[in-house]
Amino acid sequence: MTSDQTSADALRAQARAAASARRYAEAEALFRQAVEAEPGSWGAWHDQGAFLRMVGRSAEAEQSLRQALELSSGDPRSRHALGMAVLSQGRYVEGWPLVDARHEVPQFGLTKAKLPYPEWKGEDVAGRKFLIYPEQGFGDVIQYVRLAPWLKARGADVTLFTHPLMTRLMAGSLGVRVIEAAGNVEFPIPDYWVMSGSLVGRCGLSLEEIPNAPYLTAPAGAPTTGGGIGVVTRGRPEHPNDANRSLPPDAAARLMALPGARSLHPDDTQAADFADTAALIAPLDLVISVDTAVAHLAAAMGKPTWILLPAFMTDWRWMQGRADSPWYPSARLFRQPGLDSGWNPVLDAVEVALAG
């Protein structure tokens, strides 16, 4: 190992520590110094690009990650990170094939299903039996299952595997065959199968072509009137960005103090599954949520949904600088205005919007 490599590795370690401690300006300077110390290191370029994407500078991140990709001869970590940067800029046709590299990165834990049938790469689906295999978080699954009825409309005989907590919701909403993926299950032998997170890319859809009419519904008999505001102040603690996306206690208390506010968190509602939560959402006037699965659910039902977004590690799907979402026309995005701004400006904006 050369002295330049040793220096670059030390700088990268210091930069990652600074970023974890939310010393973002210091982290950026250290990542830059690491690249300058060893400009031939794919790791230095990758780390700089990954950081720039996390702080919302996706165009700059893309430049660094392309350099990393060239130096690494296609390392899957850099392919995936580049795909995320490209998707966050709205270039879906280019970004989705890169994001498929997620299955090649063991640290992500996103192992691709091993099925003895052809994996779908975008072939004509008319008259074909088609299996969708779920992956990633509940919010991701909700976001992507809109394409099950889209494929059915193009002649596919669609089977959707689901998590037990989602089975009733999906079976009552999508108009396709839904099978709970638990234990040994029987299902029609498919002509093709695909991971749910690859659906958009394999369908060949651009950002402007995403089907975005409401596609999830509450169970039959759920109340449809009553009003009020459903609130979600936190997501799963295991989520890698939960420290940034979930509200601290004081901000959560402020949101819950809004007139008509009621918690939609399953711990508070005792909802047994997502269908139960959909039934609670149906009569509400509005849902206000951090970036978690209930936000996806409410927006997929067409409910007015205000989503509170952190400035650090904003998810790619919400893009940059927009108050709307091409995925969910009923959604409105409230963003932290800066990396060190905290949640008070977001809650100020929510209160102003409610007063208006």
Tab-separated table of C-alpha atoms in Angstrom:
chain	number	residue	atom	x	y	z
A	1	MET	CA	0.000	0.000	0.000
A	2	THR	CA	1.406	3.394	-0.987
A	3	SER	CA	1.518	6.426	1.276
A	4	ASP	CA	-1.107	8.064	-0.965
A	5	GLN	CA	-3.426	5.094	-0.450
A	6	THR	CA	-2.864	5.201	3.299
A	7	SER	CA	-3.607	8.924	3.362
A	8	ALA	CA	-6.723	8.579	1.196
A	9	ASP	CA	-8.061	5.702	3.302
A	10	ALA	CA	-7.534	7.699	6.497
A	11	LEU	CA	-9.249	10.742	5.010
A	12	ARG	CA	-12.208	8.647	3.867
A	13	ALA	CA	-12.585	7.164	7.354
A	14	GLN	CA	-12.489	10.640	8.883
A	15	ALA	CA	-15.012	11.886	6.334
A	16	ARG	CA	-17.449	9.071	7.072
A	17	ALA	CA	-17.144	9.776	10.798
A	18	ALA	CA	-17.806	13.482	10.226
A	19	ALA	CA	-20.868	12.702	8.091
A	20	SER	CA	-22.224	10.352	10.773
A	21	ALA	CA	-21.780	13.156	13.315
A	22	ARG	CA	-23.659	15.527	10.963
A	23	ARG	CA	-20.601	17.694	10.375
A	24	TYR	CA	-21.438	17.882	6.700
A	25	ALA	CA	-19.119	20.694	5.573
A	26	GLU	CA	-16.177	18.961	7.239
A	27	ALA	CA	-17.146	15.645	5.663
A	28	GLU	CA	-17.353	17.173	2.186
A	29	ALA	CA	-13.888	18.733	2.541
A	30	LEU	CA	-12.402	15.431	3.718
A	31	PHE	CA	-13.970	13.441	0.876
A	32	ARG	CA	-12.547	15.959	-1.586
A	33	GLN	CA	-9.107	15.696	0.012
A	34	ALA	CA	-9.262	11.899	-0.274
A	35	VAL	CA	-9.887	12.172	-4.019
A	36	GLU	CA	-7.023	14.644	-4.365
A	37	ALA	CA	-4.714	12.372	-2.358
A	38	GLU	CA	-5.400	9.369	-4.614
A	39	PRO	CA	-7.268	10.356	-7.801
A	40	GLY	CA	-6.934	6.811	-9.140
A	41	SER	CA	-8.905	5.299	-6.239
A	42	TRP	CA	-12.411	4.197	-7.170
A	43	GLY	CA	-13.283	4.055	-3.470
A	44	ALA	CA	-12.449	7.717	-2.935
A	45	TRP	CA	-14.597	8.770	-5.893
A	46	HIS	CA	-17.391	6.402	-4.816
A	47	ASP	CA	-17.473	7.717	-1.254
A	48	GLN	CA	-17.520	11.304	-2.453
A	49	GLY	CA	-20.344	10.558	-4.878
A	50	ALA	CA	-22.375	8.648	-2.312
A	51	PHE	CA	-22.027	11.528	0.144
A	52	LEU	CA	-23.030	14.146	-2.419
A	53	ARG	CA	-26.171	12.177	-3.191
A	54	MET	CA	-27.000	11.923	0.507
A	55	VAL	CA	-26.841	15.723	0.861
A	56	GLY	CA	-29.103	16.233	-2.147
A	57	ARG	CA	-26.574	17.136	-4.835
A	58	SER	CA	-27.335	14.370	-7.282
A	59	ALA	CA	-25.889	15.973	-10.418
A	60	GLU	CA	-22.507	16.392	-8.700
A	61	ALA	CA	-22.816	12.911	-7.233
A	62	GLU	CA	-23.359	11.510	-10.701
A	63	GLN	CA	-20.057	12.933	-11.920
A	64	SER	CA	-18.105	11.362	-9.046
A	65	LEU	CA	-19.877	8.026	-9.358
A	66	ARG	CA	-19.251	7.812	-13.091
A	67	GLN	CA	-15.560	8.272	-12.356
A	68	ALA	CA	-15.747	5.564	-9.688
A	69	LEU	CA	-17.506	3.251	-12.107
A	70	GLU	CA	-14.824	3.749	-14.732
A	71	LEU	CA	-12.005	3.122	-12.264
A	72	SER	CA	-13.672	0.056	-10.728
A	73	SER	CA	-14.629	-1.617	-14.025
A	74	GLY	CA	-18.278	-1.689	-13.016
A	75	ASP	CA	-18.334	-2.342	-9.258
A	76	PRO	CA	-21.986	-3.062	-8.311
A	77	ARG	CA	-21.878	-0.616	-5.392
A	78	SER	CA	-21.032	2.239	-7.741
A	79	ARG	CA	-23.543	1.064	-10.348
A	80	HIS	CA	-26.272	1.057	-7.734
A	81	ALA	CA	-25.289	4.427	-6.269
A	82	LEU	CA	-25.126	5.949	-9.740
A	83	GLY	CA	-28.561	4.538	-10.491
A	84	MET	CA	-29.963	6.197	-7.372
A	85	ALA	CA	-28.427	9.534	-8.391
A	86	VAL	CA	-29.868	9.227	-11.894
A	87	LEU	CA	-33.333	8.212	-10.672
A	88	SER	CA	-33.448	11.156	-8.274
A	89	GLN	CA	-32.978	13.390	-11.319
A	90	GLY	CA	-35.939	11.740	-13.046
A	91	ARG	CA	-34.023	9.808	-15.731
A	92	TYR	CA	-35.794	6.498	-15.249
A	93	VAL	CA	-34.973	4.669	-18.456
A	94	GLU	CA	-31.262	5.153	-17.750
A	95	GLY	CA	-31.410	4.668	-13.987
A	96	TRP	CA	-33.364	1.456	-13.450
A	97	PRO	CA	-30.901	-0.949	-15.122
A	98	LEU	CA	-28.155	0.462	-12.887
A	99	VAL	CA	-30.269	-0.014	-9.758
A	100	ASP	CA	-30.600	-3.727	-10.552
A	101	ALA	CA	-27.041	-3.993	-9.199
A	102	ARG	CA	-28.594	-3.954	-5.692
A	103	HIS	CA	-28.799	-7.737	-5.810
A	104	GLU	CA	-25.037	-7.986	-6.297
A	105	VAL	CA	-24.165	-6.071	-3.098
A	106	PRO	CA	-24.247	-8.491	-0.135
A	107	GLN	CA	-24.339	-5.644	2.402
A	108	PHE	CA	-27.788	-4.626	1.159
A	109	GLY	CA	-29.309	-8.000	2.005
A	110	LEU	CA	-31.506	-7.830	-1.116
A	111	THR	CA	-30.966	-11.324	-2.434
A	112	LYS	CA	-32.783	-12.032	-5.676
A	113	ALA	CA	-35.291	-14.875	-5.637
A	114	LYS	CA	-34.013	-18.135	-7.099
A	115	LEU	CA	-36.832	-19.520	-9.221
A	116	PRO	CA	-36.558	-22.160	-11.955
A	117	TYR	CA	-38.440	-20.014	-14.476
A	118	PRO	CA	-37.358	-17.273	-16.897
A	119	GLU	CA	-36.820	-13.893	-15.294
A	120	TRP	CA	-38.744	-11.193	-17.136
A	121	LYS	CA	-36.598	-8.699	-19.019
A	122	GLY	CA	-39.368	-6.766	-20.746
A	123	GLU	CA	-40.785	-9.306	-23.189
A	124	ASP	CA	-44.393	-9.138	-24.406
A	125	VAL	CA	-46.645	-10.311	-21.568
A	126	ALA	CA	-49.883	-10.848	-23.492
A	127	GLY	CA	-51.221	-14.316	-22.783
A	128	ARG	CA	-48.388	-15.081	-20.342
A	129	LYS	CA	-48.526	-16.195	-16.721
A	130	PHE	CA	-46.589	-13.632	-14.714
A	131	LEU	CA	-45.276	-13.716	-11.123
A	132	ILE	CA	-44.267	-10.619	-9.125
A	133	TYR	CA	-41.956	-11.327	-6.175
A	134	PRO	CA	-41.898	-8.619	-3.440
A	135	GLU	CA	-38.733	-7.056	-2.080
A	136	GLN	CA	-37.471	-4.188	0.083
A	137	GLY	CA	-39.762	-2.356	2.517
A	138	PHE	CA	-43.534	-2.127	2.721
A	139	GLY	CA	-43.521	1.350	1.212
A	140	ASP	CA	-41.492	0.125	-1.754
A	141	VAL	CA	-43.918	-2.726	-2.357
A	142	ILE	CA	-46.900	-0.369	-2.191
A	143	GLN	CA	-45.227	1.983	-4.644
A	144	TYR	CA	-44.494	-0.720	-7.221
A	145	VAL	CA	-47.627	-2.903	-7.094
A	146	ARG	CA	-49.467	-0.296	-9.190
A	147	LEU	CA	-47.906	-2.154	-12.114
A	148	ALA	CA	-49.725	-5.417	-11.383
A	149	PRO	CA	-53.017	-4.144	-12.866
A	150	TRP	CA	-51.012	-2.326	-15.558
A	151	LEU	CA	-49.571	-5.674	-16.670
A	152	LYS	CA	-52.977	-7.348	-16.431
A	153	ALA	CA	-54.379	-4.690	-18.753
A	154	ARG	CA	-51.738	-5.740	-21.275
A	155	GLY	CA	-52.881	-9.316	-21.261
A	156	ALA	CA	-50.797	-10.891	-18.499
A	157	ASP	CA	-52.215	-13.408	-16.019
A	158	VAL	CA	-50.623	-11.840	-12.930
A	159	THR	CA	-49.827	-13.490	-9.612
A	160	LEU	CA	-48.513	-11.298	-6.806
A	161	PHE	CA	-46.729	-12.752	-3.792
A	162	THR	CA	-47.270	-10.607	-0.709
A	163	HIS	CA	-46.214	-10.294	2.892
A	164	PRO	CA	-48.954	-11.512	5.286
A	165	LEU	CA	-49.523	-7.953	6.519
A	166	MET	CA	-50.383	-6.854	2.975
A	167	THR	CA	-52.421	-9.790	1.680
A	168	ARG	CA	-55.931	-8.491	2.448
A	169	LEU	CA	-55.135	-5.004	1.140
A	170	MET	CA	-53.688	-6.231	-2.148
A	171	ALA	CA	-56.312	-8.923	-2.710
A	172	GLY	CA	-59.103	-6.398	-2.252
A	173	SER	CA	-57.581	-3.710	-4.449
A	174	LEU	CA	-55.558	-4.862	-7.435
A	175	GLY	CA	-57.747	-7.297	-9.350
A	176	VAL	CA	-54.956	-9.850	-9.739
A	177	ARG	CA	-54.212	-13.175	-8.071
A	178	VAL	CA	-52.658	-12.528	-4.649
A	179	ILE	CA	-50.859	-15.261	-2.715
A	180	GLU	CA	-49.446	-14.863	0.763
A	181	ALA	CA	-45.746	-15.670	0.654
A	182	ALA	CA	-45.515	-17.697	3.842
A	183	GLY	CA	-44.391	-21.305	4.083
A	184	ASN	CA	-44.987	-23.695	1.194
A	185	VAL	CA	-47.410	-22.202	-1.310
A	186	GLU	CA	-48.935	-23.389	-4.566
A	187	PHE	CA	-49.103	-20.999	-7.497
A	188	PRO	CA	-49.552	-21.137	-11.279
A	189	ILE	CA	-46.267	-21.961	-12.992
A	190	PRO	CA	-45.222	-18.635	-14.526
A	191	ASP	CA	-43.866	-17.977	-17.989
A	192	TYR	CA	-41.974	-15.073	-16.412
A	193	TRP	CA	-41.226	-13.712	-12.961
A	194	VAL	CA	-39.743	-10.413	-11.777
A	195	MET	CA	-38.707	-8.745	-8.533
A	196	SER	CA	-41.119	-5.929	-7.665
A	197	GLY	CA	-38.305	-3.378	-7.483
A	198	SER	CA	-37.417	-4.050	-11.127
A	199	LEU	CA	-40.929	-3.623	-12.498
A	200	VAL	CA	-40.681	0.009	-13.599
A	201	GLY	CA	-37.427	-0.512	-15.448
A	202	ARG	CA	-38.523	-3.726	-17.144
A	203	CYS	CA	-41.795	-2.084	-18.192
A	204	GLY	CA	-39.674	0.572	-19.916
A	205	LEU	CA	-41.559	3.467	-18.348
A	206	SER	CA	-40.251	7.004	-18.167
A	207	LEU	CA	-41.077	9.279	-15.237
A	208	GLU	CA	-43.905	10.842	-17.260
A	209	GLU	CA	-45.420	7.436	-18.047
A	210	ILE	CA	-45.782	6.142	-14.470
A	211	PRO	CA	-49.445	5.148	-13.887
A	212	ASN	CA	-50.539	7.278	-10.953
A	213	ALA	CA	-54.313	6.977	-10.558
A	214	PRO	CA	-55.344	5.683	-7.088
A	215	TYR	CA	-55.029	1.891	-6.975
A	216	LEU	CA	-55.490	0.801	-3.355
A	217	THR	CA	-58.795	0.812	-1.497
A	218	ALA	CA	-60.087	0.293	2.000
A	219	PRO	CA	-61.939	-2.959	2.739
A	220	ALA	CA	-65.621	-3.087	1.865
A	221	GLY	CA	-67.736	-1.606	4.628
A	222	ALA	CA	-65.046	0.755	5.927
A	223	PRO	CA	-66.422	4.191	6.911
A	224	THR	CA	-65.915	6.908	4.323
A	225	THR	CA	-66.834	10.000	6.319
A	226	GLY	CA	-65.786	11.442	9.636
A	227	GLY	CA	-62.884	13.758	8.929
A	228	GLY	CA	-59.772	14.481	10.924
A	229	ILE	CA	-56.051	14.250	10.278
A	230	GLY	CA	-54.141	10.983	10.429
A	231	VAL	CA	-50.569	11.414	11.648
A	232	VAL	CA	-47.467	9.217	11.509
A	233	THR	CA	-44.426	10.631	13.282
A	234	ARG	CA	-42.027	7.703	13.079
A	235	GLY	CA	-41.019	4.739	10.968
A	236	ARG	CA	-39.306	1.457	11.758
A	237	PRO	CA	-36.254	2.039	13.985
A	238	GLU	CA	-34.257	-0.516	11.925
A	239	HIS	CA	-34.500	1.638	8.795
A	240	PRO	CA	-31.006	2.917	7.862
A	241	ASN	CA	-32.213	6.529	7.714
A	242	ASP	CA	-34.673	6.431	10.599
A	243	ALA	CA	-32.650	8.861	12.711
A	244	ASN	CA	-33.202	11.478	10.012
A	245	ARG	CA	-36.701	10.638	8.763
A	246	SER	CA	-38.530	10.079	12.080
A	247	LEU	CA	-39.475	13.059	14.219
A	248	PRO	CA	-37.879	13.698	17.617
A	249	PRO	CA	-40.294	13.750	20.575
A	250	ASP	CA	-40.829	17.525	20.621
A	251	ALA	CA	-41.634	17.705	16.905
A	252	ALA	CA	-43.868	14.636	17.140
A	253	ALA	CA	-45.792	16.205	20.024
A	254	ARG	CA	-46.232	19.415	18.041
A	255	LEU	CA	-47.676	17.509	15.083
A	256	MET	CA	-50.001	15.458	17.274
A	257	ALA	CA	-51.285	18.707	18.839
A	258	LEU	CA	-52.822	19.808	15.536
A	259	PRO	CA	-56.626	20.058	15.696
A	260	GLY	CA	-58.244	16.756	14.768
A	261	ALA	CA	-54.947	14.844	14.753
A	262	ARG	CA	-54.934	11.127	15.513
A	263	SER	CA	-52.102	8.645	15.281
A	264	LEU	CA	-52.073	6.065	12.498
A	265	HIS	CA	-49.102	4.172	13.867
A	266	PRO	CA	-50.056	0.497	14.302
A	267	ASP	CA	-48.769	0.528	17.880
A	268	ASP	CA	-51.415	3.149	18.658
A	269	THR	CA	-54.299	1.939	16.467
A	270	GLN	CA	-53.834	-1.810	17.052
A	271	ALA	CA	-54.295	-2.318	13.312
A	272	ALA	CA	-53.608	-5.967	12.498
A	273	ASP	CA	-52.527	-5.328	8.919
A	274	PHE	CA	-52.448	-2.714	6.157
A	275	ALA	CA	-56.107	-3.302	5.308
A	276	ASP	CA	-57.021	-2.226	8.836
A	277	THR	CA	-54.908	0.903	8.422
A	278	ALA	CA	-56.541	1.618	5.044
A	279	ALA	CA	-59.939	1.455	6.784
A	280	LEU	CA	-58.743	4.067	9.295
A	281	ILE	CA	-57.438	6.307	6.497
A	282	ALA	CA	-60.597	6.149	4.374
A	283	PRO	CA	-62.753	8.625	6.388
A	284	LEU	CA	-59.963	11.133	7.058
A	285	ASP	CA	-59.600	14.542	5.434
A	286	LEU	CA	-55.821	14.408	5.373
A	287	VAL	CA	-52.812	12.277	6.294
A	288	ILE	CA	-49.559	13.867	7.470
A	289	SER	CA	-46.670	11.431	7.684
A	290	VAL	CA	-42.946	11.057	7.714
A	291	ASP	CA	-41.503	9.036	4.837
A	292	THR	CA	-42.798	5.615	5.748
A	293	ALA	CA	-45.213	2.978	4.444
A	294	VAL	CA	-48.396	4.670	5.669
A	295	ALA	CA	-47.560	7.710	3.528
A	296	HIS	CA	-47.403	5.434	0.483
A	297	LEU	CA	-50.641	3.722	1.477
A	298	ALA	CA	-52.596	6.940	1.944
A	299	ALA	CA	-51.301	8.451	-1.294
A	300	ALA	CA	-51.967	5.221	-3.216
A	301	MET	CA	-55.582	5.483	-2.012
A	302	GLY	CA	-55.756	9.010	-3.427
A	303	LYS	CA	-56.059	10.570	0.024
A	304	PRO	CA	-54.525	14.070	0.415
A	305	THR	CA	-51.160	13.170	1.944
A	306	TRP	CA	-48.512	15.545	3.249
A	307	ILE	CA	-45.121	13.861	3.458
A	308	LEU	CA	-42.373	15.300	5.668
A	309	LEU	CA	-38.903	14.786	4.217
A	310	PRO	CA	-35.432	15.105	5.760
A	311	ALA	CA	-32.714	17.014	3.919
A	312	PHE	CA	-30.122	14.282	4.523
A	313	MET	CA	-30.625	11.041	2.612
A	314	THR	CA	-33.895	12.150	1.032
A	315	ASP	CA	-35.154	9.084	-0.774
A	316	TRP	CA	-34.616	9.068	-4.546
A	317	ARG	CA	-38.337	8.745	-5.298
A	318	TRP	CA	-39.128	12.236	-4.013
A	319	MET	CA	-36.560	13.755	-6.386
A	320	GLN	CA	-35.155	17.213	-5.590
A	321	GLY	CA	-36.771	20.547	-4.936
A	322	ARG	CA	-40.310	19.460	-5.795
A	323	ALA	CA	-43.415	19.872	-3.675
A	324	ASP	CA	-45.319	17.304	-5.751
A	325	SER	CA	-44.765	13.661	-6.670
A	326	PRO	CA	-45.268	12.143	-10.128
A	327	TRP	CA	-46.013	8.857	-8.343
A	328	TYR	CA	-48.819	10.234	-6.184
A	329	PRO	CA	-50.874	13.214	-7.447
A	330	SER	CA	-52.572	13.633	-4.056
A	331	ALA	CA	-49.247	13.994	-2.227
A	332	ARG	CA	-47.625	17.243	-1.150
A	333	LEU	CA	-44.005	17.236	-0.032
A	334	PHE	CA	-42.722	19.306	2.881
A	335	ARG	CA	-38.919	19.348	2.877
A	336	GLN	CA	-36.406	20.411	5.478
A	337	PRO	CA	-34.902	23.562	3.932
A	338	GLY	CA	-31.340	22.721	4.930
A	339	LEU	CA	-29.135	20.016	6.366
A	340	ASP	CA	-29.018	21.699	9.775
A	341	SER	CA	-32.505	23.225	9.804
A	342	GLY	CA	-34.250	20.569	11.872
A	343	TRP	CA	-37.998	19.997	11.718
A	344	ASN	CA	-39.377	23.305	13.011
A	345	PRO	CA	-39.416	25.012	9.572
A	346	VAL	CA	-41.254	21.992	8.150
A	347	LEU	CA	-43.870	22.073	10.898
A	348	ASP	CA	-44.181	25.854	10.486
A	349	ALA	CA	-44.977	25.265	6.806
A	350	VAL	CA	-47.517	22.568	7.694
A	351	GLU	CA	-49.294	24.877	10.124
A	352	VAL	CA	-49.392	27.688	7.562
A	353	ALA	CA	-50.792	25.316	4.933
A	354	LEU	CA	-53.494	24.097	7.314
A	355	ALA	CA	-54.427	27.675	8.208
A	356	GLY	CA	-54.714	28.547	4.508
